[in-house]
Amino acid sequence: MTAIPQGRTRRATLVGAMCALAVTGTVTLTGCSEDPDAGTNGVGKLPADKIQSRTRTAAESATAVHLSGTVVTSGRTYKLDMRLKSDGGSGEVTAEGTTFRLLRTGEQLFLKADAEFWHPEHAKGDDSDDTAAADKLDGKYVKVPQGDPSYKKFSGFTDKDVLLDGLLTLHGTLETDGHHEESGTRTIRLAGDKGSGGTLDVSLEGKPYPLRLVRAGSAGTLLFTEWDKDFKIEEPKQDETVDYGKALPTS
């Protein structure tokens, strides 16, 4: 057996260590052969349009997801913290400084908020019947009638398919934008128009789920976690619920 010169061993060790640093982004070197897609699900080697197709398919077929972050639409900023699955969802939405809770199981949608949400004048000492009604709804789950305009507006926040279909969109020419990492998971990044049309980090580990979306035009950033992690959705208890009838009070 031929002995390897000690100097050559040291050089090989040093090169290996330096290449490892290059992969983590600490230094940049040429001549390192580390494959960033080694041990991954392989989507990082695909064209951008095929990666987008794969991640959409993975998201659509998932049984559940936890979505959190901000969405800016029509001049309003919504902070979302929602857990979603095919037959419903639950979580909190914050808009204009007010936080309310949504829960949907099947077609039944419930909304829980404080009195000020239902009647802002409550804070001004208004003693009207509207204020009394708002007090009745304070901290209760209110069953939202399906014919009320609020049903369509709020149920979208609890609909996994509708919400993901509307959010997982990048604008402009689609390209890959390198390998990255999101919360310890290796990703391949998709970019629309070199980032101005939004970016989407797709998992390179396991199924190619979307993990982080930066929307075009500074329209918010969202994180997608707990893919396929099931959770229980139940209608609130009767003593926690108010059925307001065919229409909700104007908030």
XYZ file of C-alpha atoms in Angstrom:
251
model
C 0.000 0.000 0.000
C 1.486 3.340 -1.046
C 1.582 5.974 1.671
C 0.054 9.365 0.847
C 2.471 12.199 1.509
C 1.454 14.122 4.631
C 1.587 17.457 2.803
C -0.888 16.270 0.187
C -3.311 15.110 2.900
C -3.163 18.493 4.584
C -3.788 20.277 1.285
C -6.798 18.037 0.516
C -8.233 18.686 3.968
C -7.733 22.426 3.594
C -9.373 22.498 0.138
C -12.336 20.491 1.428
C -12.830 22.864 4.329
C -12.602 25.939 2.114
C -15.118 24.486 -0.360
C -17.505 23.835 2.514
C -17.214 27.509 3.476
C -17.898 28.507 -0.117
C -21.145 26.516 -0.136
C -22.375 28.288 2.998
C -21.636 31.645 1.421
C -18.829 32.583 3.815
C -16.242 32.778 1.048
C -16.319 32.478 -2.722
C -13.875 30.189 -4.463
C -13.416 28.708 -7.900
C -12.539 25.070 -8.433
C -14.921 23.682 -5.771
C -17.089 20.911 -7.171
C -19.740 20.810 -4.457
C -23.149 20.161 -6.052
C -25.806 22.405 -4.401
C -28.491 19.937 -5.540
C -26.816 16.870 -4.051
C -29.203 15.052 -1.749
C -32.173 17.253 -2.690
C -35.495 16.465 -4.366
C -33.938 17.520 -7.687
C -36.251 20.395 -8.627
C -33.343 22.843 -8.412
C -32.042 21.466 -11.702
C -35.324 22.098 -13.532
C -36.286 25.164 -15.600
C -38.143 27.857 -13.667
C -41.538 27.139 -15.231
C -41.323 23.456 -14.316
C -40.327 24.306 -10.740
C -43.342 26.600 -10.508
C -45.594 23.832 -11.813
C -44.182 21.319 -9.331
C -44.575 23.628 -6.336
C -48.168 24.502 -7.276
C -49.007 20.807 -7.567
C -47.402 20.105 -4.187
C -49.302 22.970 -2.540
C -52.631 21.946 -4.052
C -52.251 18.324 -2.969
C -51.157 19.138 0.601
C -53.681 18.379 3.324
C -52.787 21.389 5.483
C -50.551 24.441 5.785
C -49.761 27.248 8.230
C -49.658 30.622 6.484
C -48.314 33.737 8.197
C -47.158 37.188 7.193
C -48.577 40.279 5.527
C -50.635 40.956 2.424
C -51.201 44.446 1.012
C -54.248 44.772 -1.217
C -56.405 47.743 -2.239
C -54.299 50.005 -0.034
C -54.908 47.928 3.087
C -52.357 45.824 4.938
C -53.557 42.533 6.388
C -51.472 40.551 8.847
C -52.366 36.870 8.570
C -51.767 33.940 10.882
C -53.918 31.139 9.479
C -53.926 27.357 9.562
C -55.716 25.973 6.529
C -56.885 22.686 5.069
C -59.328 21.591 2.402
C -62.472 21.678 4.556
C -61.798 24.829 6.548
C -59.350 26.867 8.534
C -58.820 29.017 11.591
C -56.589 31.828 12.755
C -56.251 35.568 13.154
C -56.321 38.518 10.780
C -55.193 42.020 11.752
C -56.227 45.028 9.685
C -56.027 48.731 10.525
C -54.994 47.966 14.093
C -57.914 45.620 14.743
C -57.496 41.870 15.179
C -60.290 39.396 14.625
C -60.410 35.617 14.622
C -61.885 33.498 11.831
C -62.987 29.876 11.973
C -64.595 27.941 9.136
C -65.654 24.326 9.146
C -67.270 23.237 5.900
C -69.643 26.038 4.869
C -70.038 27.441 8.386
C -67.993 30.601 8.969
C -67.547 32.218 12.371
C -65.956 35.558 13.233
C -64.788 36.623 16.692
C -63.888 40.213 17.542
C -64.270 42.873 20.203
C -67.079 45.426 20.460
C -65.076 48.144 18.734
C -64.797 45.983 15.615
C -68.566 45.755 15.378
C -69.281 49.362 16.303
C -66.291 51.758 16.510
C -68.465 54.460 18.107
C -68.588 52.248 21.176
C -65.278 53.748 22.258
C -66.829 57.233 22.197
C -69.487 56.416 24.766
C -72.363 55.994 22.322
C -75.399 54.590 24.213
C -77.423 53.676 21.135
C -78.997 50.302 20.369
C -76.091 49.628 18.008
C -73.687 49.893 20.926
C -75.770 47.439 22.932
C -75.664 45.027 20.001
C -71.908 45.454 19.704
C -71.524 44.666 23.403
C -73.507 41.476 22.863
C -71.096 40.386 20.138
C -67.946 41.326 22.064
C -65.642 38.303 22.361
C -68.198 35.909 20.875
C -68.028 33.811 17.748
C -70.603 35.288 15.391
C -72.022 32.983 12.751
C -71.642 34.779 9.418
C -74.694 34.308 7.153
C -73.730 32.999 3.713
C -75.830 35.711 2.063
C -74.033 38.524 3.887
C -71.323 40.401 1.899
C -68.903 39.720 4.751
C -69.104 35.980 4.112
C -67.358 36.142 0.755
C -64.882 38.742 2.018
C -63.795 36.814 5.105
C -64.224 33.197 3.994
C -61.434 33.699 1.438
C -58.976 34.006 4.332
C -59.960 30.481 5.435
C -59.995 28.801 2.017
C -56.690 27.054 1.341
C -57.176 26.606 -2.412
C -58.506 30.109 -3.071
C -55.865 31.792 -0.941
C -52.896 29.869 -2.359
C -54.104 30.219 -5.937
C -54.307 33.978 -5.521
C -50.976 34.321 -3.724
C -48.601 31.918 -5.477
C -48.215 34.134 -8.512
C -45.055 35.792 -9.786
C -45.242 38.493 -12.442
C -43.107 38.951 -15.519
C -40.404 36.708 -16.935
C -39.786 33.758 -14.633
C -36.205 32.722 -13.787
C -34.349 30.866 -11.064
C -32.372 33.045 -8.671
C -29.939 30.717 -6.978
C -29.915 28.389 -4.013
C -30.930 29.768 -0.632
C -32.128 28.662 2.782
C -35.367 29.235 4.663
C -35.546 28.338 8.361
C -32.888 25.675 7.944
C -34.330 24.178 4.758
C -32.454 24.435 1.468
C -34.430 26.182 -1.264
C -34.311 27.181 -4.907
C -35.600 30.708 -5.494
C -37.895 31.685 -8.347
C -37.992 35.330 -9.391
C -40.319 37.271 -11.658
C -38.594 39.984 -13.699
C -35.393 39.604 -11.682
C -37.259 40.071 -8.412
C -39.430 43.085 -9.209
C -42.261 40.668 -10.010
C -41.874 38.846 -6.700
C -39.818 35.899 -5.446
C -40.737 32.448 -4.208
C -38.474 30.077 -2.272
C -39.241 26.421 -3.013
C -38.116 23.583 -0.756
C -35.331 21.341 -2.045
C -36.011 18.855 0.733
C -38.929 16.452 0.587
C -41.825 17.714 -1.506
C -41.205 21.001 -3.367
C -43.492 23.075 -1.179
C -43.408 26.872 -1.369
C -41.803 28.214 1.809
C -41.453 31.974 1.430
C -43.142 34.428 -0.902
C -42.173 38.066 -1.390
C -44.973 39.655 -3.396
C -44.374 42.085 -6.231
C -44.630 45.802 -5.565
C -43.928 45.540 -1.822
C -47.327 43.859 -1.441
C -46.288 41.707 1.492
C -44.213 38.715 2.564
C -45.652 35.325 3.522
C -44.222 32.188 5.103
C -45.660 28.717 4.489
C -44.911 26.137 7.191
C -46.319 22.938 8.713
C -47.220 21.470 5.343
C -49.378 18.335 5.722
C -49.506 18.754 9.514
C -53.143 18.024 10.359
C -55.104 19.981 12.943
C -58.603 19.813 14.344
C -61.380 22.234 13.401
C -64.591 22.258 15.396
C -67.499 24.666 15.533
C -67.335 26.832 18.668
C -69.456 25.795 21.622
C -73.003 27.089 21.783
C -72.310 29.361 24.759
C -69.452 30.967 22.783
C -71.579 31.673 19.713
C -74.093 34.300 18.640
C -76.321 33.777 15.598
C -77.105 37.283 14.365
C -79.613 36.173 11.751
C -79.562 36.865 8.011
C -77.175 39.846 8.090
C -74.375 41.102 10.276
C -74.355 44.604 11.758
C -72.366 47.106 9.721
C -68.889 47.349 11.201
